[in-house]
CSV table of C-alpha atoms and ligand atoms in Angstrom, one decimal:
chain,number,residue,atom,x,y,z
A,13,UNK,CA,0.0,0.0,0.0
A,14,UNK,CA,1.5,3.1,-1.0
A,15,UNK,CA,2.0,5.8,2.1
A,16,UNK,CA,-0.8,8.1,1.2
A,17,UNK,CA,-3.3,5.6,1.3
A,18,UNK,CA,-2.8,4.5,4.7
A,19,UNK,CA,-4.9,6.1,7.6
A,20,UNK,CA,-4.3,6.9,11.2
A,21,UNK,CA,-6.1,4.3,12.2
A,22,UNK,CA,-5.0,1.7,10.2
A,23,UNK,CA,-1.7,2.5,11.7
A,24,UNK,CA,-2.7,2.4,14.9
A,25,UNK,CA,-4.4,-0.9,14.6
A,26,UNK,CA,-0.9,-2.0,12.7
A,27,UNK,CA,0.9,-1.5,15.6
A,28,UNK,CA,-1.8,-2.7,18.3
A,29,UNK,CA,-1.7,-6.0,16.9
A,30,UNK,CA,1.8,-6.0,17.2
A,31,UNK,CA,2.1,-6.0,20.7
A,32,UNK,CA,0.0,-9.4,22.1
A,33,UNK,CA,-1.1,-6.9,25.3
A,34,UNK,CA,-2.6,-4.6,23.3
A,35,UNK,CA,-6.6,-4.2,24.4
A,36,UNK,CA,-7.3,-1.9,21.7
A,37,UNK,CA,-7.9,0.9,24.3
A,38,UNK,CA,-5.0,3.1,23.0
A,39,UNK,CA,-6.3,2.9,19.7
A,40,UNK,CA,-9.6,4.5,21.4
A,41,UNK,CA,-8.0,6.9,23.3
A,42,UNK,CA,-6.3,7.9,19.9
A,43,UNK,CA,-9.0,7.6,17.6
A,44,UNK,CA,-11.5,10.2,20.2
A,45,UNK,CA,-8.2,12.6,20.5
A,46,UNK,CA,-8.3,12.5,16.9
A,47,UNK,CA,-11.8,13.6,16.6
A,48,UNK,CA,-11.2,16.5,19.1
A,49,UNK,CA,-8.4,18.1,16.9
A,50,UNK,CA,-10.1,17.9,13.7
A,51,UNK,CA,-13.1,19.6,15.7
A,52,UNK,CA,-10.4,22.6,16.6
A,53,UNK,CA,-8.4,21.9,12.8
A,54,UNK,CA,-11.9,23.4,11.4
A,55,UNK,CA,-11.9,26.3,13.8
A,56,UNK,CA,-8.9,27.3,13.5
A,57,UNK,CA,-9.3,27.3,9.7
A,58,UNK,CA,-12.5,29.7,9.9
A,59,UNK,CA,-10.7,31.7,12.9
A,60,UNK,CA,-10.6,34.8,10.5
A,61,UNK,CA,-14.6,34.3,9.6
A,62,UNK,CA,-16.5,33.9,12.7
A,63,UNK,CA,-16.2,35.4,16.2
A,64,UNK,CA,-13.9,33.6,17.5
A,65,UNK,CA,-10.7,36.0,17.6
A,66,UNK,CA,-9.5,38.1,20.1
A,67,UNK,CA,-9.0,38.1,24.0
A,68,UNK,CA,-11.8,36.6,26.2
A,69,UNK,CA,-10.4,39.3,29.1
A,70,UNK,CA,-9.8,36.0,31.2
A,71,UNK,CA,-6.6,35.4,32.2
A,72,UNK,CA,-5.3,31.6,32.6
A,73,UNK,CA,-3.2,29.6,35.4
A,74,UNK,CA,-0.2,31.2,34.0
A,75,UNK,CA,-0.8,34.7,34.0
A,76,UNK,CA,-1.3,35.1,30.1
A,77,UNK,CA,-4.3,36.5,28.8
A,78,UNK,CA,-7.0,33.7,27.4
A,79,UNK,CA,-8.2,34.0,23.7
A,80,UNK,CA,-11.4,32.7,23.0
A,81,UNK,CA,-9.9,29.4,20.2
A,82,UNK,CA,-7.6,28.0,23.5
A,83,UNK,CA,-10.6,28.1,25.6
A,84,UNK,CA,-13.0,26.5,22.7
A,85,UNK,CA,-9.9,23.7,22.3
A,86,UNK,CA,-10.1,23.2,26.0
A,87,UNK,CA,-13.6,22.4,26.2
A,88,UNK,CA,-13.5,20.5,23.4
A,89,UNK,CA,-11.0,18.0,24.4
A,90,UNK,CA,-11.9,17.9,27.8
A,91,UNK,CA,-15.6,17.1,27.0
A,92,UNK,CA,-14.8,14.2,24.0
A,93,UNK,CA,-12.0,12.8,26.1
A,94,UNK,CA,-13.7,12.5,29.6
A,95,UNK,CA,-16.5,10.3,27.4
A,96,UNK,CA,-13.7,8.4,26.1
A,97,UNK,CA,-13.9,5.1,28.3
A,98,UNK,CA,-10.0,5.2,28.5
A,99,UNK,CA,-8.9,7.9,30.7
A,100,UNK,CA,-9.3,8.2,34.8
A,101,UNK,CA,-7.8,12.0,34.6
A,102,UNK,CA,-6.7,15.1,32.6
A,103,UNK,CA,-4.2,18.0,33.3
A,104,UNK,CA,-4.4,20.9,30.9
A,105,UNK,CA,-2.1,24.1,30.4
A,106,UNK,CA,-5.3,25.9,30.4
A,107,UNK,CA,-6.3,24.3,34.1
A,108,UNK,CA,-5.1,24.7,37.4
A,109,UNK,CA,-5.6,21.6,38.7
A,110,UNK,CA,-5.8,18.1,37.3
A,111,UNK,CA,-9.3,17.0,35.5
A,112,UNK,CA,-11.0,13.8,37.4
A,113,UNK,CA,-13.4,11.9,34.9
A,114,UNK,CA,-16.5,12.3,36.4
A,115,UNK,CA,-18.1,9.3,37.9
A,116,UNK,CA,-21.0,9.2,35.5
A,117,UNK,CA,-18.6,8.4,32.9
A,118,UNK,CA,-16.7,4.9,32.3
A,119,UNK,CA,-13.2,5.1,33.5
A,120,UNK,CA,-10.0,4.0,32.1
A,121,UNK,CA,-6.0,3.5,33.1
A,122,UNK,CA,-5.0,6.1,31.3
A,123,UNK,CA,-3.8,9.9,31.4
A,124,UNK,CA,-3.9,12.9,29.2
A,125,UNK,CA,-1.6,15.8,29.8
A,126,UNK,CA,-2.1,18.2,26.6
A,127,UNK,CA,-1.9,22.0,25.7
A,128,UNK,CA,-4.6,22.5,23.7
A,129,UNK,CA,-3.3,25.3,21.8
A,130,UNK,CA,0.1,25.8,21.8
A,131,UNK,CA,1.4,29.3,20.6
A,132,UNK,CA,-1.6,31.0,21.0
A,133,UNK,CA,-0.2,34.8,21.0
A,134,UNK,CA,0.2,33.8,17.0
A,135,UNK,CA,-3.6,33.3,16.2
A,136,UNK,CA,-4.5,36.7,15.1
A,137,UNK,CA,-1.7,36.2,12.7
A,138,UNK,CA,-2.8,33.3,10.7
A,139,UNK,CA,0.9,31.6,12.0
A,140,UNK,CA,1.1,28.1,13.2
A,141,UNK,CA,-0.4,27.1,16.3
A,142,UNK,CA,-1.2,23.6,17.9
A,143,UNK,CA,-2.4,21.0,20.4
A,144,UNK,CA,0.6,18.8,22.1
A,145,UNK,CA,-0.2,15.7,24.0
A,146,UNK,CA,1.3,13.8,26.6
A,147,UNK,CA,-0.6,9.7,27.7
A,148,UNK,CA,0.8,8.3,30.7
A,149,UNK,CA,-0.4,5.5,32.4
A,150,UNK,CA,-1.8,5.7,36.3
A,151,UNK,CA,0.6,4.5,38.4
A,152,UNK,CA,-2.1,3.8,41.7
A,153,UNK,CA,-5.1,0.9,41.8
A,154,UNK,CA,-7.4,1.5,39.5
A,155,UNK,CA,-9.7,0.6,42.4
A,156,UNK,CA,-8.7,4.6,44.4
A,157,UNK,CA,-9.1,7.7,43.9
A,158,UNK,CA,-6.2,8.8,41.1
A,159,UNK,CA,-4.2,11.2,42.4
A,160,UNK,CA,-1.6,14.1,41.6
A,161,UNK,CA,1.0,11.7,41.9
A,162,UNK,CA,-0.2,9.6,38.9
A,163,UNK,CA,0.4,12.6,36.9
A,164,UNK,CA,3.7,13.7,38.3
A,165,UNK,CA,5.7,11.0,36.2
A,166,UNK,CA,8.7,11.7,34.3
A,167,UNK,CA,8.9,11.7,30.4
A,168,UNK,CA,10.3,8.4,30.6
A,169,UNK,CA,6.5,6.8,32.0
A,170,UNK,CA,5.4,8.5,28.6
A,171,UNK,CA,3.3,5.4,26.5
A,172,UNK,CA,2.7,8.1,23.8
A,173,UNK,CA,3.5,11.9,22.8
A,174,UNK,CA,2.6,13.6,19.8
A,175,UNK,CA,1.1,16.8,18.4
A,176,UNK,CA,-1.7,18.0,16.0
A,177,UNK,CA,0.0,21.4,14.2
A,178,UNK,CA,-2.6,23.4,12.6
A,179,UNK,CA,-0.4,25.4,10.0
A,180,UNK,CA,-1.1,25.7,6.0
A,181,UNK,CA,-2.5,21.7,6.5
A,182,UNK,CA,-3.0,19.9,9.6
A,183,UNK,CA,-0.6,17.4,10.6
A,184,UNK,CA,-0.4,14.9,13.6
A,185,UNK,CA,2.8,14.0,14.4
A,186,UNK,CA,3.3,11.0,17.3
A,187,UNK,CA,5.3,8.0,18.4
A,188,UNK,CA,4.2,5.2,21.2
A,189,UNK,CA,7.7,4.7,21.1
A,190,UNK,CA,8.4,2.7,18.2
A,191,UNK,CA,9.4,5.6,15.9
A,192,UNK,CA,8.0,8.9,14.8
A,193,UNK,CA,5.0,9.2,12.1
A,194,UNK,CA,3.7,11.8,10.6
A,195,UNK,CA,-0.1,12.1,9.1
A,196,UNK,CA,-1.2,15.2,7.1
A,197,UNK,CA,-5.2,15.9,7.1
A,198,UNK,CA,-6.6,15.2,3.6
A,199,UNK,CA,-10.0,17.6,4.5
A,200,UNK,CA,-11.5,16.1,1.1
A,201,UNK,CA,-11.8,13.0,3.0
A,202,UNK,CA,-11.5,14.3,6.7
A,203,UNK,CA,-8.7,11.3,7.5
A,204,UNK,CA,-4.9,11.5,8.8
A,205,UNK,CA,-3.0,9.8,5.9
A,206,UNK,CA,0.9,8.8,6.4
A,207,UNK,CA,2.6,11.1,5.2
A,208,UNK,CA,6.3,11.0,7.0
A,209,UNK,CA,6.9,7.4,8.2
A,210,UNK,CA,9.4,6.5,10.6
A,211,UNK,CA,10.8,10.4,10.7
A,212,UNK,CA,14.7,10.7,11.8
A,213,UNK,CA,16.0,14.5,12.7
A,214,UNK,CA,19.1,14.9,11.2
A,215,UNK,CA,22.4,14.5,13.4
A,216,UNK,CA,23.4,18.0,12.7
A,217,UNK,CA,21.5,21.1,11.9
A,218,UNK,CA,22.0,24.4,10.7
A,219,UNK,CA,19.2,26.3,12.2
A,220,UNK,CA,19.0,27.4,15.6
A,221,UNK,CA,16.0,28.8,17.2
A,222,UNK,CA,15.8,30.8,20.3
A,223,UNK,CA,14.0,34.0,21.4
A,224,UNK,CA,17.6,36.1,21.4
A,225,UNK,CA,15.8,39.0,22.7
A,226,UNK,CA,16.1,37.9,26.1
A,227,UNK,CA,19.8,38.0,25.7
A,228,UNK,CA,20.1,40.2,29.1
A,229,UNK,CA,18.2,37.9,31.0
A,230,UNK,CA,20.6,34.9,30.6
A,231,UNK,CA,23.9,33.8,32.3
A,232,UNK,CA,27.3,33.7,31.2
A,233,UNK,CA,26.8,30.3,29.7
A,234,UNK,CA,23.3,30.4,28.0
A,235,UNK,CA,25.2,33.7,26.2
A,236,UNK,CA,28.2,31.1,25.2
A,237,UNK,CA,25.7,28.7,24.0
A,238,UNK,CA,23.9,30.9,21.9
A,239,UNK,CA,27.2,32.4,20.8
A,240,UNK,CA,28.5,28.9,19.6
A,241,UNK,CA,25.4,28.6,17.3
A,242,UNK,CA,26.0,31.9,15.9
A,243,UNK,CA,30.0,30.9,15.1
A,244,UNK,CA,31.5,29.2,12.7
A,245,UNK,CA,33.8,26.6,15.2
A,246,UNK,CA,31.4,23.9,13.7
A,247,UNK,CA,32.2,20.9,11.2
A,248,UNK,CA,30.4,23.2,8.6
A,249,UNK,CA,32.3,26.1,9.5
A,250,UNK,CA,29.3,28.2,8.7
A,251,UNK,CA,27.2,30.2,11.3
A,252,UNK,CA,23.5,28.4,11.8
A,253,UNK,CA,20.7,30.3,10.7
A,254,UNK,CA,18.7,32.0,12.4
A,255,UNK,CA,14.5,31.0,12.8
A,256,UNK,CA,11.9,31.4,15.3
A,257,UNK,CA,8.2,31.7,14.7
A,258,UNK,CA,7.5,31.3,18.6
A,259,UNK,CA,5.3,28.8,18.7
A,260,UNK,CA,6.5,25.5,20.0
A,261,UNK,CA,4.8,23.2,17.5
A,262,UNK,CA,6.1,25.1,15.0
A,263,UNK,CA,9.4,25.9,15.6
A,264,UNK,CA,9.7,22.2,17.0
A,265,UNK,CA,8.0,20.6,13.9
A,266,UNK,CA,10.8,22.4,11.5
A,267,UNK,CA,13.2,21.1,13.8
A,268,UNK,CA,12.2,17.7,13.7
A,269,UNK,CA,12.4,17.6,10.0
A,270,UNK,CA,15.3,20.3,9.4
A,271,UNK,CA,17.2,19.4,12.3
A,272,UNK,CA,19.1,22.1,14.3
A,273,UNK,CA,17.6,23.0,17.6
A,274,UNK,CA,15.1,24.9,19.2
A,275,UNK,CA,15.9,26.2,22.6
A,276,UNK,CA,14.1,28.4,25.7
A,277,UNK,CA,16.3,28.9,27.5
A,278,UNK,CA,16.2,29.4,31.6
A,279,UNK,CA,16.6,33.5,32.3
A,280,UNK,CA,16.5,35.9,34.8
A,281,UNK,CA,13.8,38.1,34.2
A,282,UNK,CA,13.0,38.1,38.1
A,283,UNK,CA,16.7,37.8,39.4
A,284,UNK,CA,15.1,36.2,42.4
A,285,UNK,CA,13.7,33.4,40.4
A,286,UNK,CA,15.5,32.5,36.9
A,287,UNK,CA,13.1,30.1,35.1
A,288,UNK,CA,12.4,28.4,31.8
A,289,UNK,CA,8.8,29.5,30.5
A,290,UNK,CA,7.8,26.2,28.5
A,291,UNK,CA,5.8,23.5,30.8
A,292,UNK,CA,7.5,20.5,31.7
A,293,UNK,CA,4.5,17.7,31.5
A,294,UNK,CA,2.2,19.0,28.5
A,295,UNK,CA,5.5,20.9,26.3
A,296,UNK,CA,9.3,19.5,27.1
A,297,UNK,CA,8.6,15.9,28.2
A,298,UNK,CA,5.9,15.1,25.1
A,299,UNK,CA,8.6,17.0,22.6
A,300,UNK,CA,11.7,15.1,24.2
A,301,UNK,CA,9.9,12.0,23.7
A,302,UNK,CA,9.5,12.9,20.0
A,303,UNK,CA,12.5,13.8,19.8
A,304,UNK,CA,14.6,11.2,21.0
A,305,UNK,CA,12.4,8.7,19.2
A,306,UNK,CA,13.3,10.2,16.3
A,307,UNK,CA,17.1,10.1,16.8
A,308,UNK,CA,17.5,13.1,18.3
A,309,UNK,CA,18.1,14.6,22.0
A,310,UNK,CA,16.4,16.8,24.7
A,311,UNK,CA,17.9,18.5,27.7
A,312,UNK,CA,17.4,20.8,30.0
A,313,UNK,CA,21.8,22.3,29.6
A,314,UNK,CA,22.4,19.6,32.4
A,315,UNK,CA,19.5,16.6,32.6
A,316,UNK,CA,18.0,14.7,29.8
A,317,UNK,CA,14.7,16.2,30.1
A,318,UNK,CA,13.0,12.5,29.9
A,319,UNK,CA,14.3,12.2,33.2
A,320,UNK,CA,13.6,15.0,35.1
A,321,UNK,CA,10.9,14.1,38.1
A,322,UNK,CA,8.4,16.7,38.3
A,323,UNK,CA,7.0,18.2,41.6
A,324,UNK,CA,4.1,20.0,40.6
A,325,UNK,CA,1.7,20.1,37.5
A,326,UNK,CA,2.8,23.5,35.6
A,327,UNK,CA,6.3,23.0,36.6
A,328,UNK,CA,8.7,24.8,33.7
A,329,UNK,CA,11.8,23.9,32.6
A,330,UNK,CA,14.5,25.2,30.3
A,331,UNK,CA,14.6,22.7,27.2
A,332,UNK,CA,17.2,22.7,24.1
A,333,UNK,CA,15.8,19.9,21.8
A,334,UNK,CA,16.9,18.9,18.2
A,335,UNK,CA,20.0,17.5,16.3
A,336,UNK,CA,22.2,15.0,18.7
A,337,UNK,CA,25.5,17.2,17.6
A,338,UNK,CA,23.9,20.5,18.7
A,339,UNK,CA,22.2,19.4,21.8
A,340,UNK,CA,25.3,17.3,23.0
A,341,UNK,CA,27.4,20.6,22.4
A,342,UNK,CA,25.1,22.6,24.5
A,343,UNK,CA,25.2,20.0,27.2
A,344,UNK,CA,28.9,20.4,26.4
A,345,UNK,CA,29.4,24.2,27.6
A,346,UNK,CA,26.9,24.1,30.5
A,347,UNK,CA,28.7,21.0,32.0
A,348,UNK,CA,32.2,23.2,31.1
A,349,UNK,CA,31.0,26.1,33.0
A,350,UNK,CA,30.0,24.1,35.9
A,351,UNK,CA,33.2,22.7,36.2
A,352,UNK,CA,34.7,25.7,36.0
A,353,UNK,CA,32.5,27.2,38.5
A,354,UNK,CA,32.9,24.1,40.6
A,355,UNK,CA,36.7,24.9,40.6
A,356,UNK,CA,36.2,28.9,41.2
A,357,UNK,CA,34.1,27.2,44.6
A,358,UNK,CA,37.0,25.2,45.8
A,359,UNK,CA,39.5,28.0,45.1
A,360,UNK,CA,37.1,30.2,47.5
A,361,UNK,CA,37.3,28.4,50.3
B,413,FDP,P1,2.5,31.2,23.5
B,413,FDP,O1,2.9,32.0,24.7
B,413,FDP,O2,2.2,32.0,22.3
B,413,FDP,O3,1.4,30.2,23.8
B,413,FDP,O4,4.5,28.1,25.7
B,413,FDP,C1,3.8,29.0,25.0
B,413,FDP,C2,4.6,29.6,23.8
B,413,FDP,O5,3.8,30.3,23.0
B,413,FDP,C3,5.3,28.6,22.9
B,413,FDP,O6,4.5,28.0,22.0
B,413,FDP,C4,6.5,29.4,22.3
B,413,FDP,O7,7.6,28.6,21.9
B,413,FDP,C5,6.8,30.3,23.4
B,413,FDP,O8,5.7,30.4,24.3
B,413,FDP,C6,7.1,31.7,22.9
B,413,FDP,O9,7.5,32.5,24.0
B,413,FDP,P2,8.3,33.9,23.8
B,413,FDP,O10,7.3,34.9,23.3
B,413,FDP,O11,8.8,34.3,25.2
B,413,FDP,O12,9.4,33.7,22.8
């Protein structure tokens, strides 16, 4: 069967039966998340036509202002998946606290942590945006109540990861950990068809993508990082271009099939508190998972992100993720500047 003929689902059921443990609940879980994204994919395509642009006046769990097609994506996940039959419990960027599945609704083993549209301030703009998912599995009884701690897992517990990006066509984009595939929306027949099987991110990039704005607000290495990128002490002794369209998805997605790296960086905006801005559960751990799948590498300058162990649900992290080479090279100076720092320490004492 030639690529473009084969669906989604067929894809999914390709791989269920695969694996003899398979129920054929994933493939549900999949198949209703599906549903929910072409629900937003035609939305977002008519965002210019109907009222749906512009600010709400709301303001979200992380301080930003709400527009009115993250909202509608919220409710539209959160109501299709709750009826799934498959999940016990949600998180959402959009939501302070975790989502229970009510109890008039069948309940699953599952977990969905997603951001249900990803690069939001670009809407008005007709610039990619996206929804990025995150399925764990729950770690307590089924028989309990599930609990924060069944969502607290490290990328690592991920059973799948992926993303719908709603840009001049609608692609999902997802691995369960046997590879990367890529589906573009044909809307002449409304299904996913294959597209980009078994995606690999080149070992070496030439783009770099990074908000450089907030050049003040980093440290003495982040600078040398960034600088690196910008030089021409490379095995292509060219500088790396230059691209950022600030939206995760986006940038990400040319990443993955570019190579290069994407990278936000931790800063000092508050010199009291330096953070990273992306989320750890619904952005870095789905898009390390991706990543690495596809050959590549995620970190956050000194962790593998898949490791990291959160401690609360809209925990952020700093994440550089892309080509092996420019990731390894970023792990590279932090780890030099520690050292040296380490040294600085001793000689202090
Ligand atoms: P947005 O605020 O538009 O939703 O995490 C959200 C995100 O976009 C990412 O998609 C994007 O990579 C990043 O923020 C952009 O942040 P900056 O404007 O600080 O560069």
């Amino acid at each position: 069967m030639a690529y473009s003929q084969v669906t989604v689902t067929e894809h999914l059921l390709y791989h269920q039966q695969q694996s003899p443990q398979a129920t054929g609940r994933f493939t549900n879980l999949f198949n209703d998340l599906i549903l929910a994204a072409k629900i937003i994919s035609r939305e977002v395509n008519k965002a210019g036509l109907v009222d749906v642009l512009g600010f709400t006046g709301d303001v979200n769990v992380q301080g930003e202002r709400v527009k009115k097609l993250d909202e509608y994506a919220n409710d539209i996940i959160i109501h299709r998946m709750e009826r799934a039959g498959v999940l016990c419990a949600m998180a959402s960027e959009e939501n302070a606290e975790m989502i229970v599945v009510p109890d008039k609704f069948k309940r699953g083993e599952y977990i969905l942590i997603f951001d249900p549209l990803d690069g939001s301030s670009n809407i008005d703009v007709n610039v990619n945006i996206g929804t990025i998912f995150s399925i764990l599995r729950r770690k307590s009884p089924a028989m309990q109540d599930v609990t924060l701690g069944d969502m607290l897992q490290a990328g690592v517990e991920q059973v799948g990861a992926g993303y719908f990006l709603y840009g001049t066509s609608t692609m999902l984009v997802y691995t369960t950990g046997q590879g990367v595939y890529g589906f573009t929306l044909d809307p002449s027949v409304g299904e996913f068809l294959l597209s980009h099987p078994d995606i690999r991110i080149p070992e070496q990039g030439k783009i770099y993508s990074v908000n450089e704005s907030y050049w003040n607000y980093w440290d003495e290495p982040t600078r040398e990082v960034v600088s690196w990128f910008k030089g021409v002490d490379n095995p292509r002794g060219k500088p790396h271009s230059l691209r950022y369209i600030g939206s995760l998805v986006a940038d990400f997605h040319r990443t993955l099939l570019y190579g290069g790296i994407f990278m936000y960086p931790m800063d000092y905006r508050d010199p009291k508190r330096p953070r990273g801005k992306l989320r750890l559960l619904c952005e870095a751990s789905p898009m390390a998972m991706l990543a690495e799948q596809a050959g590549g590498l995620a970190t956050d300058g000194t962790k593998r992100i898949m490791e990291i162990e959160p401690h609360e649900l809209h925990q952020r992290v700093p994440l550089f993720v892309g080509s092996e080479y420019d990731v390894r090279k970023v792990s590279e100076i932090y780890r030099k500047h520690a050292q040296k720092d380490g040294a600085d320490d001793l000689r202090s004492i």
